[in-house]
PDB file of C-alpha atoms in Angstrom:
ATOM      1  CA  MET A   1     153.219 126.709  93.363  1.00 51.00           C
ATOM      2  CA  SER A   2     153.321 123.961  91.119  1.00 57.00           C
ATOM      3  CA  ASP A   3     150.897 123.306  88.506  1.00 57.00           C
ATOM      4  CA  ASP A   4     149.642 120.426  90.717  1.00 58.00           C
ATOM      5  CA  GLU A   5     149.022 122.388  93.572  1.00 61.00           C
ATOM      6  CA  ASP A   6     147.267 125.015  91.542  1.00 73.00           C
ATOM      7  CA  LYS A   7     144.865 122.602  89.691  1.00 85.00           C
ATOM      8  CA  ILE A   8     141.427 122.756  90.894  1.00 90.00           C
ATOM      9  CA  PRO A   9     139.439 119.385  91.222  1.00 88.00           C
ATOM     10  CA  ALA A  10     136.577 118.865  89.093  1.00 90.00           C
ATOM     11  CA  PHE A  11     133.018 117.714  90.283  1.00 87.00           C
ATOM     12  CA  PRO A  12     132.281 114.100  89.712  1.00 87.00           C
ATOM     13  CA  VAL A  13     130.454 113.197  86.955  1.00 90.00           C
ATOM     14  CA  VAL A  14     128.659 110.028  85.861  1.00 84.00           C
ATOM     15  CA  ARG A  15     126.670 109.225  82.294  1.00 86.00           C
ATOM     16  CA  LEU A  16     123.068 109.911  83.021  1.00 83.00           C
ATOM     17  CA  GLY A  17     122.281 106.488  81.135  1.00 80.00           C
ATOM     18  CA  ARG A  18     124.201 104.698  83.782  1.00 81.00           C
ATOM     19  CA  VAL A  19     122.304 106.483  86.647  1.00 71.00           C
ATOM     20  CA  GLN A  20     118.601 105.288  85.141  1.00 65.00           C
ATOM     21  CA  ALA A  21     119.967 101.718  84.809  1.00 59.00           C
ATOM     22  CA  GLU A  22     121.199 101.856  88.395  1.00 50.00           C
ATOM     23  CA  SER A  23     118.086 103.430  90.084  1.00 47.00           C
ATOM     24  CA  GLU A  24     115.107 102.421  87.903  1.00 47.00           C
ATOM     25  CA  ARG A  25     113.381 100.636  90.401  1.00 56.00           C
ATOM     26  CA  ASN A  26     111.019 102.885  92.301  1.00 57.00           C
ATOM     27  CA  ASP A  27     111.546 101.472  96.155  1.00 87.00           C
ATOM     28  CA  TRP A  28     108.852 102.259  98.856  1.00 94.00           C
ATOM     29  CA  LEU A  29     110.137 102.420 102.322  1.00 97.00           C
ATOM     30  CA  ILE A  30     106.111 102.202 102.967  1.00 96.00           C
ATOM     31  CA  GLU A  31     104.333 101.281 100.164  1.00 92.00           C
ATOM     32  CA  HIS A  32     102.118 104.203  98.978  1.00 92.00           C
ATOM     33  CA  LEU A  33     102.932 106.284 101.970  1.00 95.00           C
ATOM     34  CA  TRP A  34     106.768 106.846 102.132  1.00 97.00           C
ATOM     35  CA  SER A  35     109.409 106.111  99.408  1.00 96.00           C
ATOM     36  CA  GLU A  36     112.611 104.810 100.179  1.00 96.00           C
ATOM     37  CA  ALA A  37     115.035 107.406 101.630  1.00 96.00           C
ATOM     38  CA  ALA A  38     112.621 109.915 100.942  1.00 98.00           C
ATOM     39  CA  VAL A  39     112.550 113.336 102.860  1.00 98.00           C
ATOM     40  CA  GLY A  40     109.076 115.143 103.637  1.00 98.00           C
ATOM     41  CA  CYS A  41     106.726 116.158 106.574  1.00 97.00           C
ATOM     42  CA  ILE A  42     103.836 114.635 108.028  1.00 98.00           C
ATOM     43  CA  GLY A  43     101.382 117.515 108.750  1.00 96.00           C
ATOM     44  CA  GLY A  44      98.395 118.021 110.148  1.00 93.00           C
ATOM     45  CA  THR A  45      96.286 120.611 112.713  1.00 87.00           C
ATOM     46  CA  PRO A  46      97.377 119.959 116.485  1.00 85.00           C
ATOM     47  CA  LYS A  47      95.942 117.162 118.152  1.00 87.00           C
ATOM     48  CA  SER A  48      95.346 115.317 114.741  1.00 90.00           C
ATOM     49  CA  GLY A  49      97.547 112.238 115.639  1.00 93.00           C
ATOM     50  CA  LYS A  50     100.648 113.293 113.787  1.00 96.00           C
ATOM     51  CA  THR A  51     102.707 111.818 116.524  1.00 96.00           C
ATOM     52  CA  TRP A  52     100.723 108.399 116.349  1.00 96.00           C
ATOM     53  CA  LEU A  53     101.172 108.489 112.704  1.00 97.00           C
ATOM     54  CA  ALA A  54     104.677 108.877 112.870  1.00 98.00           C
ATOM     55  CA  LEU A  55     105.200 106.071 115.686  1.00 97.00           C
ATOM     56  CA  GLU A  56     103.197 103.805 113.649  1.00 97.00           C
ATOM     57  CA  MET A  57     105.506 104.518 110.523  1.00 98.00           C
ATOM     58  CA  ALA A  58     108.440 103.970 112.828  1.00 98.00           C
ATOM     59  CA  LEU A  59     107.023 100.765 114.457  1.00 98.00           C
ATOM     60  CA  ALA A  60     106.176  99.300 110.922  1.00 97.00           C
ATOM     61  CA  VAL A  61     109.514  99.949 109.361  1.00 98.00           C
ATOM     62  CA  ALA A  62     111.446  98.339 112.337  1.00 98.00           C
ATOM     63  CA  SER A  63     109.150  95.187 112.400  1.00 97.00           C
ATOM     64  CA  GLY A  64     108.638  95.016 108.771  1.00 96.00           C
ATOM     65  CA  THR A  65     104.715  94.448 109.202  1.00 94.00           C
ATOM     66  CA  PRO A  66     101.931  96.886 107.542  1.00 92.00           C
ATOM     67  CA  CYS A  67     101.499 100.333 108.269  1.00 95.00           C
ATOM     68  CA  LEU A  68      98.033 101.047 109.597  1.00 93.00           C
ATOM     69  CA  GLY A  69      97.423  97.057 108.701  1.00 86.00           C
ATOM     70  CA  ARG A  70      97.745  98.287 105.137  1.00 86.00           C
ATOM     71  CA  TYR A  71     101.190  99.335 103.635  1.00 90.00           C
ATOM     72  CA  ARG A  72     103.443  96.911 103.239  1.00 90.00           C
ATOM     73  CA  VAL A  73     106.962  97.441 104.427  1.00 95.00           C
ATOM     74  CA  PRO A  74     109.490  95.635 101.472  1.00 93.00           C
ATOM     75  CA  ARG A  75     112.426  95.744 104.255  1.00 94.00           C
ATOM     76  CA  SER A  76     112.512  96.165 107.874  1.00 97.00           C
ATOM     77  CA  GLY A  77     115.434  98.422 109.230  1.00 98.00           C
ATOM     78  CA  THR A  78     116.546 100.533 112.003  1.00 98.00           C
ATOM     79  CA  VAL A  79     114.457 103.719 113.121  1.00 98.00           C
ATOM     80  CA  LEU A  80     115.472 106.793 114.994  1.00 98.00           C
ATOM     81  CA  ILE A  81     113.479 109.294 116.834  1.00 98.00           C
ATOM     82  CA  TYR A  82     113.742 112.540 118.359  1.00 98.00           C
ATOM     83  CA  ALA A  83     110.323 113.609 120.299  1.00 97.00           C
ATOM     84  CA  ALA A  84     110.720 117.505 121.214  1.00 96.00           C
ATOM     85  CA  GLU A  85     107.405 117.426 123.092  1.00 94.00           C
ATOM     86  CA  ASP A  86     106.971 113.964 124.621  1.00 93.00           C
ATOM     87  CA  ARG A  87     108.772 112.819 127.741  1.00 94.00           C
ATOM     88  CA  PRO A  88     110.655 109.567 127.045  1.00 95.00           C
ATOM     89  CA  HIS A  89     107.948 107.280 129.223  1.00 96.00           C
ATOM     90  CA  ALA A  90     105.550 108.883 127.631  1.00 95.00           C
ATOM     91  CA  LEU A  91     106.427 107.877 124.186  1.00 96.00           C
ATOM     92  CA  ARG A  92     107.060 104.636 125.369  1.00 96.00           C
ATOM     93  CA  ARG A  93     103.732 104.165 126.559  1.00 96.00           C
ATOM     94  CA  ARG A  94     102.403 105.131 123.105  1.00 96.00           C
ATOM     95  CA  ALA A  95     104.374 102.591 121.125  1.00 97.00           C
ATOM     96  CA  GLU A  96     103.580 100.029 123.667  1.00 96.00           C
ATOM     97  CA  GLU A  97      99.996 100.553 123.036  1.00 95.00           C
ATOM     98  CA  LEU A  98     100.774 100.377 119.282  1.00 95.00           C
ATOM     99  CA  CYS A  99     102.723  97.257 119.657  1.00 95.00           C
ATOM    100  CA  ARG A 100     100.072  95.683 121.769  1.00 93.00           C
ATOM    101  CA  ALA A 101      97.838  96.357 118.830  1.00 90.00           C
ATOM    102  CA  ARG A 102     100.053  94.711 116.420  1.00 88.00           C
ATOM    103  CA  GLY A 103     101.039  91.882 118.685  1.00 91.00           C
ATOM    104  CA  LEU A 104     104.901  92.896 118.837  1.00 93.00           C
ATOM    105  CA  ASP A 105     107.327  93.096 121.532  1.00 96.00           C
ATOM    106  CA  LEU A 106     108.584  97.024 121.664  1.00 97.00           C
ATOM    107  CA  GLU A 107     111.779  95.749 123.587  1.00 96.00           C
ATOM    108  CA  LYS A 108     112.601  93.405 120.344  1.00 96.00           C
ATOM    109  CA  LEU A 109     112.439  96.452 117.856  1.00 97.00           C
ATOM    110  CA  ALA A 110     115.338  98.631 116.451  1.00 98.00           C
ATOM    111  CA  VAL A 111     113.867 101.867 117.560  1.00 98.00           C
ATOM    112  CA  GLY A 112     116.118 104.352 119.104  1.00 98.00           C
ATOM    113  CA  LEU A 113     115.038 107.518 120.896  1.00 97.00           C
ATOM    114  CA  ILE A 114     117.473 110.382 120.850  1.00 97.00           C
ATOM    115  CA  THR A 115     117.515 111.621 124.508  1.00 96.00           C
ATOM    116  CA  GLU A 116     119.615 114.715 124.148  1.00 95.00           C
ATOM    117  CA  PRO A 117     117.293 117.429 125.894  1.00 93.00           C
ATOM    118  CA  ALA A 118     117.179 119.705 123.026  1.00 94.00           C
ATOM    119  CA  LEU A 119     118.287 119.383 119.540  1.00 96.00           C
ATOM    120  CA  ARG A 120     118.466 122.269 117.274  1.00 97.00           C
ATOM    121  CA  LEU A 121     118.693 121.757 113.392  1.00 97.00           C
ATOM    122  CA  ASP A 122     120.179 124.976 112.847  1.00 95.00           C
ATOM    123  CA  VAL A 123     123.362 124.869 115.305  1.00 96.00           C
ATOM    124  CA  PRO A 124     126.519 123.488 113.631  1.00 96.00           C
ATOM    125  CA  GLY A 125     127.530 121.411 116.800  1.00 97.00           C
ATOM    126  CA  HIS A 126     123.819 119.731 116.913  1.00 97.00           C
ATOM    127  CA  GLN A 127     124.164 119.001 113.210  1.00 97.00           C
ATOM    128  CA  LEU A 128     127.673 117.226 113.752  1.00 97.00           C
ATOM    129  CA  ARG A 129     126.552 115.411 116.250  1.00 97.00           C
ATOM    130  CA  LEU A 130     123.198 114.147 114.510  1.00 98.00           C
ATOM    131  CA  SER A 131     125.559 113.414 111.312  1.00 97.00           C
ATOM    132  CA  THR A 132     127.371 110.891 113.611  1.00 97.00           C
ATOM    133  CA  THR A 133     124.696 109.468 115.115  1.00 98.00           C
ATOM    134  CA  ILE A 134     122.995 108.433 112.032  1.00 98.00           C
ATOM    135  CA  GLN A 135     126.515 107.296 110.364  1.00 97.00           C
ATOM    136  CA  GLU A 136     127.019 104.963 113.531  1.00 97.00           C
ATOM    137  CA  LEU A 137     123.293 103.595 113.906  1.00 97.00           C
ATOM    138  CA  LYS A 138     122.609 103.687 109.762  1.00 97.00           C
ATOM    139  CA  PRO A 139     118.808 104.028 110.429  1.00 98.00           C
ATOM    140  CA  LYS A 140     116.244 103.654 107.271  1.00 98.00           C
ATOM    141  CA  LEU A 141     113.963 106.260 109.089  1.00 98.00           C
ATOM    142  CA  LEU A 142     114.620 109.132 110.610  1.00 98.00           C
ATOM    143  CA  VAL A 143     111.756 110.755 112.972  1.00 98.00           C
ATOM    144  CA  LEU A 144     111.888 114.668 113.937  1.00 98.00           C
ATOM    145  CA  ASP A 145     108.856 115.831 116.117  1.00 97.00           C
ATOM    146  CA  PRO A 146     108.109 118.512 115.758  1.00 96.00           C
ATOM    147  CA  LEU A 147     110.195 120.989 113.364  1.00 96.00           C
ATOM    148  CA  VAL A 148     108.658 123.985 115.372  1.00 94.00           C
ATOM    149  CA  ARG A 149     110.598 122.700 118.460  1.00 96.00           C
ATOM    150  CA  LEU A 150     114.112 121.951 116.416  1.00 97.00           C
ATOM    151  CA  HIS A 151     115.266 125.113 115.375  1.00 96.00           C
ATOM    152  CA  ARG A 152     115.168 128.941 116.330  1.00 94.00           C
ATOM    153  CA  SER A 153     115.196 130.273 112.285  1.00 92.00           C
ATOM    154  CA  ASP A 154     112.017 132.106 110.998  1.00 93.00           C
ATOM    155  CA  GLU A 155     109.763 129.753 109.810  1.00 92.00           C
ATOM    156  CA  ASN A 156     108.603 132.449 107.314  1.00 92.00           C
ATOM    157  CA  SER A 157     111.916 132.993 105.680  1.00 94.00           C
ATOM    158  CA  SER A 158     112.946 131.250 102.762  1.00 93.00           C
ATOM    159  CA  ALA A 159     116.554 131.641 103.440  1.00 94.00           C
ATOM    160  CA  ASP A 160     116.472 130.433 107.213  1.00 94.00           C
ATOM    161  CA  ILE A 161     114.478 127.512 105.959  1.00 96.00           C
ATOM    162  CA  SER A 162     116.062 126.543 102.846  1.00 96.00           C
ATOM    163  CA  GLU A 163     119.303 126.369 104.741  1.00 96.00           C
ATOM    164  CA  LEU A 164     117.833 123.991 107.505  1.00 96.00           C
ATOM    165  CA  LEU A 165     116.565 121.577 104.825  1.00 97.00           C
ATOM    166  CA  GLY A 166     119.508 121.740 102.780  1.00 97.00           C
ATOM    167  CA  TYR A 167     121.507 120.109 105.786  1.00 97.00           C
ATOM    168  CA  LEU A 168     118.309 117.420 106.058  1.00 98.00           C
ATOM    169  CA  ARG A 169     118.719 116.872 102.110  1.00 98.00           C
ATOM    170  CA  SER A 170     122.564 116.323 102.813  1.00 98.00           C
ATOM    171  CA  LEU A 171     122.042 113.222 105.660  1.00 98.00           C
ATOM    172  CA  GLN A 172     119.485 111.903 103.360  1.00 98.00           C
ATOM    173  CA  ARG A 173     122.132 111.464 100.318  1.00 97.00           C
ATOM    174  CA  ALA A 174     125.035 110.863 102.676  1.00 97.00           C
ATOM    175  CA  TYR A 175     123.236 107.951 104.496  1.00 97.00           C
ATOM    176  CA  GLY A 176     120.321 107.090 102.374  1.00 97.00           C
ATOM    177  CA  VAL A 177     117.922 108.016 105.212  1.00 98.00           C
ATOM    178  CA  ALA A 178     114.514 108.526 105.343  1.00 98.00           C
ATOM    179  CA  ILE A 179     113.403 111.905 106.966  1.00 98.00           C
ATOM    180  CA  ALA A 180     110.127 112.396 108.197  1.00 98.00           C
ATOM    181  CA  LEU A 181     109.529 115.936 110.029  1.00 98.00           C
ATOM    182  CA  VAL A 182     106.055 116.378 111.777  1.00 97.00           C
ATOM    183  CA  HIS A 183     105.102 119.832 111.342  1.00 96.00           C
ATOM    184  CA  HIS A 184     101.617 121.953 111.593  1.00 92.00           C
ATOM    185  CA  VAL A 185      99.581 123.101 108.772  1.00 91.00           C
ATOM    186  CA  ARG A 186      97.358 126.002 108.956  1.00 81.00           C
ATOM    187  CA  LYS A 187      94.021 125.854 110.219  1.00 70.00           C
ATOM    188  CA  SER A 188      92.611 128.342 107.087  1.00 55.00           C
ATOM    189  CA  GLY A 189      94.427 126.297 104.517  1.00 52.00           C
ATOM    190  CA  ALA A 190      92.792 125.579 101.529  1.00 53.00           C
ATOM    191  CA  GLY A 191      93.417 123.737  98.146  1.00 60.00           C
ATOM    192  CA  GLN A 192      96.343 121.655  97.953  1.00 72.00           C
ATOM    193  CA  PRO A 193      97.228 120.409 101.351  1.00 78.00           C
ATOM    194  CA  GLY A 194     101.384 121.023 101.395  1.00 81.00           C
ATOM    195  CA  GLN A 195     100.449 124.754 100.701  1.00 81.00           C
ATOM    196  CA  SER A 196      98.592 124.765 103.754  1.00 86.00           C
ATOM    197  CA  LEU A 197     101.878 123.309 105.874  1.00 92.00           C
ATOM    198  CA  ARG A 198     102.949 126.440 108.188  1.00 91.00           C
ATOM    199  CA  GLY A 199     105.832 128.483 107.128  1.00 92.00           C
ATOM    200  CA  SER A 200     107.779 128.864 103.862  1.00 92.00           C
ATOM    201  CA  GLY A 201     106.820 127.241 100.796  1.00 91.00           C
ATOM    202  CA  ASP A 202     110.164 125.799 100.526  1.00 94.00           C
ATOM    203  CA  LEU A 203     108.968 122.934 103.136  1.00 94.00           C
ATOM    204  CA  HIS A 204     106.416 121.835 100.781  1.00 94.00           C
ATOM    205  CA  ALA A 205     108.778 121.861  97.611  1.00 94.00           C
ATOM    206  CA  TRP A 206     111.665 119.999  99.504  1.00 97.00           C
ATOM    207  CA  GLY A 207     109.342 116.869 100.369  1.00 97.00           C
ATOM    208  CA  ASP A 208     109.741 113.930  98.388  1.00 97.00           C
ATOM    209  CA  SER A 209     106.780 111.975 100.285  1.00 97.00           C
ATOM    210  CA  ASN A 210     104.404 113.958 102.438  1.00 97.00           C
ATOM    211  CA  LEU A 211     101.456 113.018 104.533  1.00 97.00           C
ATOM    212  CA  TYR A 212      98.604 114.991 106.006  1.00 96.00           C
ATOM    213  CA  LEU A 213      96.099 114.396 108.509  1.00 94.00           C
ATOM    214  CA  LEU A 214      93.184 116.910 107.815  1.00 89.00           C
ATOM    215  CA  ARG A 215      89.629 117.146 109.043  1.00 85.00           C
ATOM    216  CA  ARG A 216      87.403 117.037 106.366  1.00 80.00           C
ATOM    217  CA  LYS A 217      83.392 116.748 107.185  1.00 75.00           C
ATOM    218  CA  GLY A 218      83.915 115.973 111.134  1.00 74.00           C
ATOM    219  CA  GLY A 219      86.172 113.297 110.336  1.00 85.00           C
ATOM    220  CA  LEU A 220      90.012 112.886 109.660  1.00 90.00           C
ATOM    221  CA  VAL A 221      91.320 112.173 106.435  1.00 91.00           C
ATOM    222  CA  LEU A 222      94.897 110.842 105.253  1.00 93.00           C
ATOM    223  CA  GLN A 223      96.175 111.876 102.455  1.00 93.00           C
ATOM    224  CA  ALA A 224      99.512 111.247 100.892  1.00 94.00           C
ATOM    225  CA  GLU A 225     101.857 113.114  97.882  1.00 94.00           C
ATOM    226  CA  HIS A 226     104.765 112.216  96.102  1.00 95.00           C
ATOM    227  CA  ARG A 227     107.309 113.677  93.964  1.00 94.00           C
ATOM    228  CA  SER A 228     108.009 110.610  91.870  1.00 89.00           C
ATOM    229  CA  GLN A 229     105.228 108.286  92.577  1.00 86.00           C
ATOM    230  CA  PRO A 230     101.285 108.482  91.955  1.00 84.00           C
ATOM    231  CA  SER A 231      99.255 109.711  95.108  1.00 84.00           C
ATOM    232  CA  PRO A 232      96.927 107.008  96.378  1.00 83.00           C
ATOM    233  CA  ASP A 233      93.517 107.852  97.161  1.00 81.00           C
ATOM    234  CA  ALA A 234      92.935 109.542 100.325  1.00 86.00           C
ATOM    235  CA  VAL A 235      91.487 107.239 103.199  1.00 88.00           C
ATOM    236  CA  GLY A 236      89.587 108.046 106.494  1.00 90.00           C
ATOM    237  CA  VAL A 237      91.368 107.338 109.548  1.00 92.00           C
ATOM    238  CA  GLU A 238      90.128 107.445 113.301  1.00 92.00           C
ATOM    239  CA  LEU A 239      92.096 107.121 117.060  1.00 89.00           C
ATOM    240  CA  SER A 240      90.884 103.964 117.792  1.00 89.00           C
ATOM    241  CA  THR A 241      91.293 102.772 121.934  1.00 88.00           C
ATOM    242  CA  ASN A 242      91.654  99.344 123.715  1.00 86.00           C
ATOM    243  CA  PRO A 243      94.911  99.674 122.507  1.00 89.00           C
ATOM    244  CA  VAL A 244      95.186 103.125 121.594  1.00 88.00           C
ATOM    245  CA  ARG A 245      95.860 103.393 117.684  1.00 89.00           C
ATOM    246  CA  LEU A 246      95.381 104.908 114.486  1.00 90.00           C
ATOM    247  CA  THR A 247      93.223 102.551 112.083  1.00 89.00           C
ATOM    248  CA  VAL A 248      91.782 103.034 108.488  1.00 89.00           C
ATOM    249  CA  THR A 249      87.946 103.467 108.319  1.00 85.00           C
ATOM    250  CA  GLY A 250      85.391 102.160 105.493  1.00 69.00           C
ATOM    251  CA  ASP A 251      88.020 100.648 103.271  1.00 62.00           C
ATOM    252  CA  GLY A 252      87.280  96.837 103.076  1.00 60.00           C
ATOM    253  CA  PRO A 253      89.665  94.079 104.561  1.00 60.00           C
ATOM    254  CA  ALA A 254      92.774  94.634 106.197  1.00 57.00           C
ATOM    255  CA  LEU A 255      95.893  93.788 104.108  1.00 55.00           C
ATOM    256  CA  GLY A 256      96.481  90.085 104.861  1.00 56.00           C
ATOM    257  CA  ASP A 257      92.876  89.787 105.071  1.00 67.00           C
ATOM    258  CA  LEU A 258      92.032  91.159 102.108  1.00 77.00           C
ATOM    259  CA  GLU A 259      94.372  88.806  99.899  1.00 80.00           C
ATOM    260  CA  GLN A 260      92.541  85.940 101.491  1.00 80.00           C
ATOM    261  CA  ALA A 261      89.214  87.551 100.673  1.00 82.00           C
ATOM    262  CA  VAL A 262      90.264  87.441  96.970  1.00 87.00           C
ATOM    263  CA  VAL A 263      91.392  84.038  96.713  1.00 87.00           C
ATOM    264  CA  ASP A 264      88.168  82.977  98.752  1.00 85.00           C
ATOM    265  CA  ALA A 265      85.792  85.290  96.445  1.00 87.00           C
ATOM    266  CA  LEU A 266      87.428  83.447  93.107  1.00 90.00           C
ATOM    267  CA  GLN A 267      86.928  79.572  94.545  1.00 87.00           C
ATOM    268  CA  ASN A 268      83.644  79.457  92.686  1.00 84.00           C
ATOM    269  CA  GLY A 269      85.080  80.700  89.206  1.00 85.00           C
ATOM    270  CA  PRO A 270      86.339  83.605  87.320  1.00 89.00           C
ATOM    271  CA  VAL A 271      85.286  86.819  88.607  1.00 91.00           C
ATOM    272  CA  ALA A 272      85.674  90.545  86.759  1.00 91.00           C
ATOM    273  CA  ARG A 273      87.794  92.858  88.647  1.00 90.00           C
ATOM    274  CA  SER A 274      84.954  95.128  88.655  1.00 88.00           C
ATOM    275  CA  ALA A 275      82.555  92.732  90.428  1.00 87.00           C
ATOM    276  CA  LEU A 276      85.559  91.564  92.527  1.00 87.00           C
ATOM    277  CA  ARG A 277      85.929  95.178  93.661  1.00 84.00           C
ATOM    278  CA  SER A 278      81.917  95.892  94.345  1.00 79.00           C
ATOM    279  CA  GLN A 279      81.756  92.419  96.422  1.00 81.00           C
ATOM    280  CA  LEU A 280      85.068  93.077  98.525  1.00 79.00           C
ATOM    281  CA  ARG A 281      84.164  97.030  98.792  1.00 75.00           C
ATOM    282  CA  VAL A 282      87.651  97.948  98.411  1.00 76.00           C
ATOM    283  CA  ARG A 283      89.331 100.956  96.555  1.00 74.00           C
ATOM    284  CA  ASN A 284      90.403 100.150  92.905  1.00 78.00           C
ATOM    285  CA  GLU A 285      94.497 100.750  93.708  1.00 74.00           C
ATOM    286  CA  ARG A 286      94.079  98.074  96.872  1.00 77.00           C
ATOM    287  CA  LEU A 287      92.771  95.677  95.168  1.00 84.00           C
ATOM    288  CA  GLY A 288      95.414  95.813  92.292  1.00 84.00           C
ATOM    289  CA  ASP A 289      98.229  95.566  94.654  1.00 79.00           C
ATOM    290  CA  ALA A 290      96.556  92.628  96.182  1.00 83.00           C
ATOM    291  CA  LEU A 291      95.857  91.317  92.822  1.00 89.00           C
ATOM    292  CA  GLN A 292      99.856  91.847  91.775  1.00 85.00           C
ATOM    293  CA  ARG A 293     100.953  90.120  95.016  1.00 81.00           C
ATOM    294  CA  LEU A 294      98.720  87.080  94.440  1.00 87.00           C
ATOM    295  CA  GLN A 295      99.411  86.675  90.918  1.00 88.00           C
ATOM    296  CA  ALA A 296     103.336  86.825  91.367  1.00 83.00           C
ATOM    297  CA  ALA A 297     102.916  84.270  94.231  1.00 82.00           C
ATOM    298  CA  GLY A 298     101.335  82.020  91.940  1.00 87.00           C
ATOM    299  CA  ARG A 299      97.881  82.215  93.884  1.00 88.00           C
ATOM    300  CA  VAL A 300      95.350  83.568  91.207  1.00 91.00           C
ATOM    301  CA  ILE A 301      95.910  84.319  87.266  1.00 92.00           C
ATOM    302  CA  CYS A 302      94.114  86.225  85.050  1.00 91.00           C
ATOM    303  CA  HIS A 303      92.411  85.499  81.631  1.00 82.00           C
ATOM    304  CA  GLU A 304      89.531  86.498  79.444  1.00 84.00           C
ATOM    305  CA  SER A 305      86.813  85.652  81.715  1.00 84.00           C
ATOM    306  CA  GLY A 306      88.312  87.189  84.478  1.00 90.00           C
ATOM    307  CA  TRP A 307      90.283  86.543  87.911  1.00 93.00           C
ATOM    308  CA  ALA A 308      90.818  82.986  89.028  1.00 91.00           C
ATOM    309  CA  VAL A 309      92.326  80.561  91.378  1.00 91.00           C
ATOM    310  CA  PRO A 310      94.714  78.473  89.127  1.00 88.00           C
ATOM    311  CA  VAL A 311      93.580  74.681  88.391  1.00 75.00           C
ATOM    312  CA  PRO A 312      95.958  72.026  88.841  1.00 66.00           C
ATOM    313  CA  VAL A 313      97.031  70.821  85.002  1.00 54.00           C
ATOM    314  CA  SER A 314      96.856  66.932  84.556  1.00 52.00           C
ATOM    315  CA  LYS A 315      99.890  65.293  82.496  1.00 49.00           C
ATOM    316  CA  ASP A 316      97.881  64.822  79.607  1.00 52.00           C
ATOM    317  CA  GLN A 317      95.969  68.418  79.592  1.00 49.00           C
ATOM    318  CA  PRO A 318      97.943  70.882  77.882  1.00 51.00           C
ATOM    319  CA  GLU A 319      98.283  74.014  80.101  1.00 47.00           C
ATOM    320  CA  ARG A 320      96.187  77.282  79.679  1.00 47.00           C
ATOM    321  CA  ASN A 321      97.864  80.395  78.505  1.00 46.00           C
ATOM    322  CA  GLU A 322      97.836  83.259  81.151  1.00 45.00           C
ATOM    323  CA  ARG A 323      97.010  86.586  80.021  1.00 46.00           C
ATOM    324  CA  GLN A 324      98.356  89.326  82.042  1.00 45.00           C
ATOM    325  CA  PRO A 325      95.810  91.848  83.341  1.00 45.00           C
ATOM    326  CA  ARG A 326      95.301  95.230  81.586  1.00 43.00           C
TER     327      ARG A 326
END
C-alpha cells in the first residue's frame, strides 16, 4: 500500500472561539418550553394529557402561533408525528379540536403523520427509513408517541437505552431537528421530576428540554427543565372542553392579551414593575417577557419612576433619555 492509502483521516476540528461566535444565540423552538433543535421527553402518568400537549406543541410550531396561548413560537416549520397508540382518524379528531380552539385550518398546516403500522427505533432498517424521511421533509420538530411502543429493548438497561438515544441524537445533529419523546413517569416518583421518568436514568440525562405533566394536590401542573436555559415557573393546566384543549389556569391574561393589558395599565402614567405585576396578577417571568417585547417594539419605555407608554416628543422639546430595566 502507498503512504496515502495508509493515512488515517483526522477528525474535523474547529476553534472553540469560533464555535461560540457562531452559536451565541439562545434560540427557542417554543419560548420557555422547548429549545431550538432540542431533544427530550414529554413525561407524565397515564391519562395526564401527554399526547394533547405533544399535539399542542406540534400545531404551535406548524402555525407559528403561541403554544397554550402563552409561549411564543419564533419561527414556524414542518412537524412530523408518529403516534403508535392513536389511529390516524382519532389523532386527526384531536388535532381538529385544538385547531378549532386556535381558529386554524388543519389542512393548511405542515403537520405530517407517519402511517407505518410499526416503527422500531432499535431496528437498523427502520432507523434508515426514519433518517431518509427526515432528510426529505426537513421538519423542525419530530414527535414520537409513546417511547414504550417504539422499541423492544430493556428500558432499564443503560446500554440498550443509550444506543437508542444515541441514534436519536445523531438525527438531531445531522438534520437540526427537535425531537420530543412522549414517555411515562413512575407514579411513586419523588424529588426532581426527571428522576421519575420510567426506565434508565439516561433518559433524563439525554434531554436538552423536558416537559412534565404532574399531579399536584388534585390538579395538573406543567413543569419544564432545560440543559442550557433557566427553567420557568411551573404552571397549572387543565383539559378544557368545547373544544377540547389544554389550557393554563390561574396565570393572568393570555399572551397577546397580556401585552395589551400592560399598555392599558400604563395609560395614566408610569407604574413600577412590582405594582404592574400585582395589578395584572401575572408571574414575574411572563411580565418581564411582555415588557421586553413591548420595549423592543417601542410601545413602552422604562425610566426612574417606572414603566410608561412613550409620549410624542415635540420639535422644540428634547427627547428624554430612556433607561434600561434592571
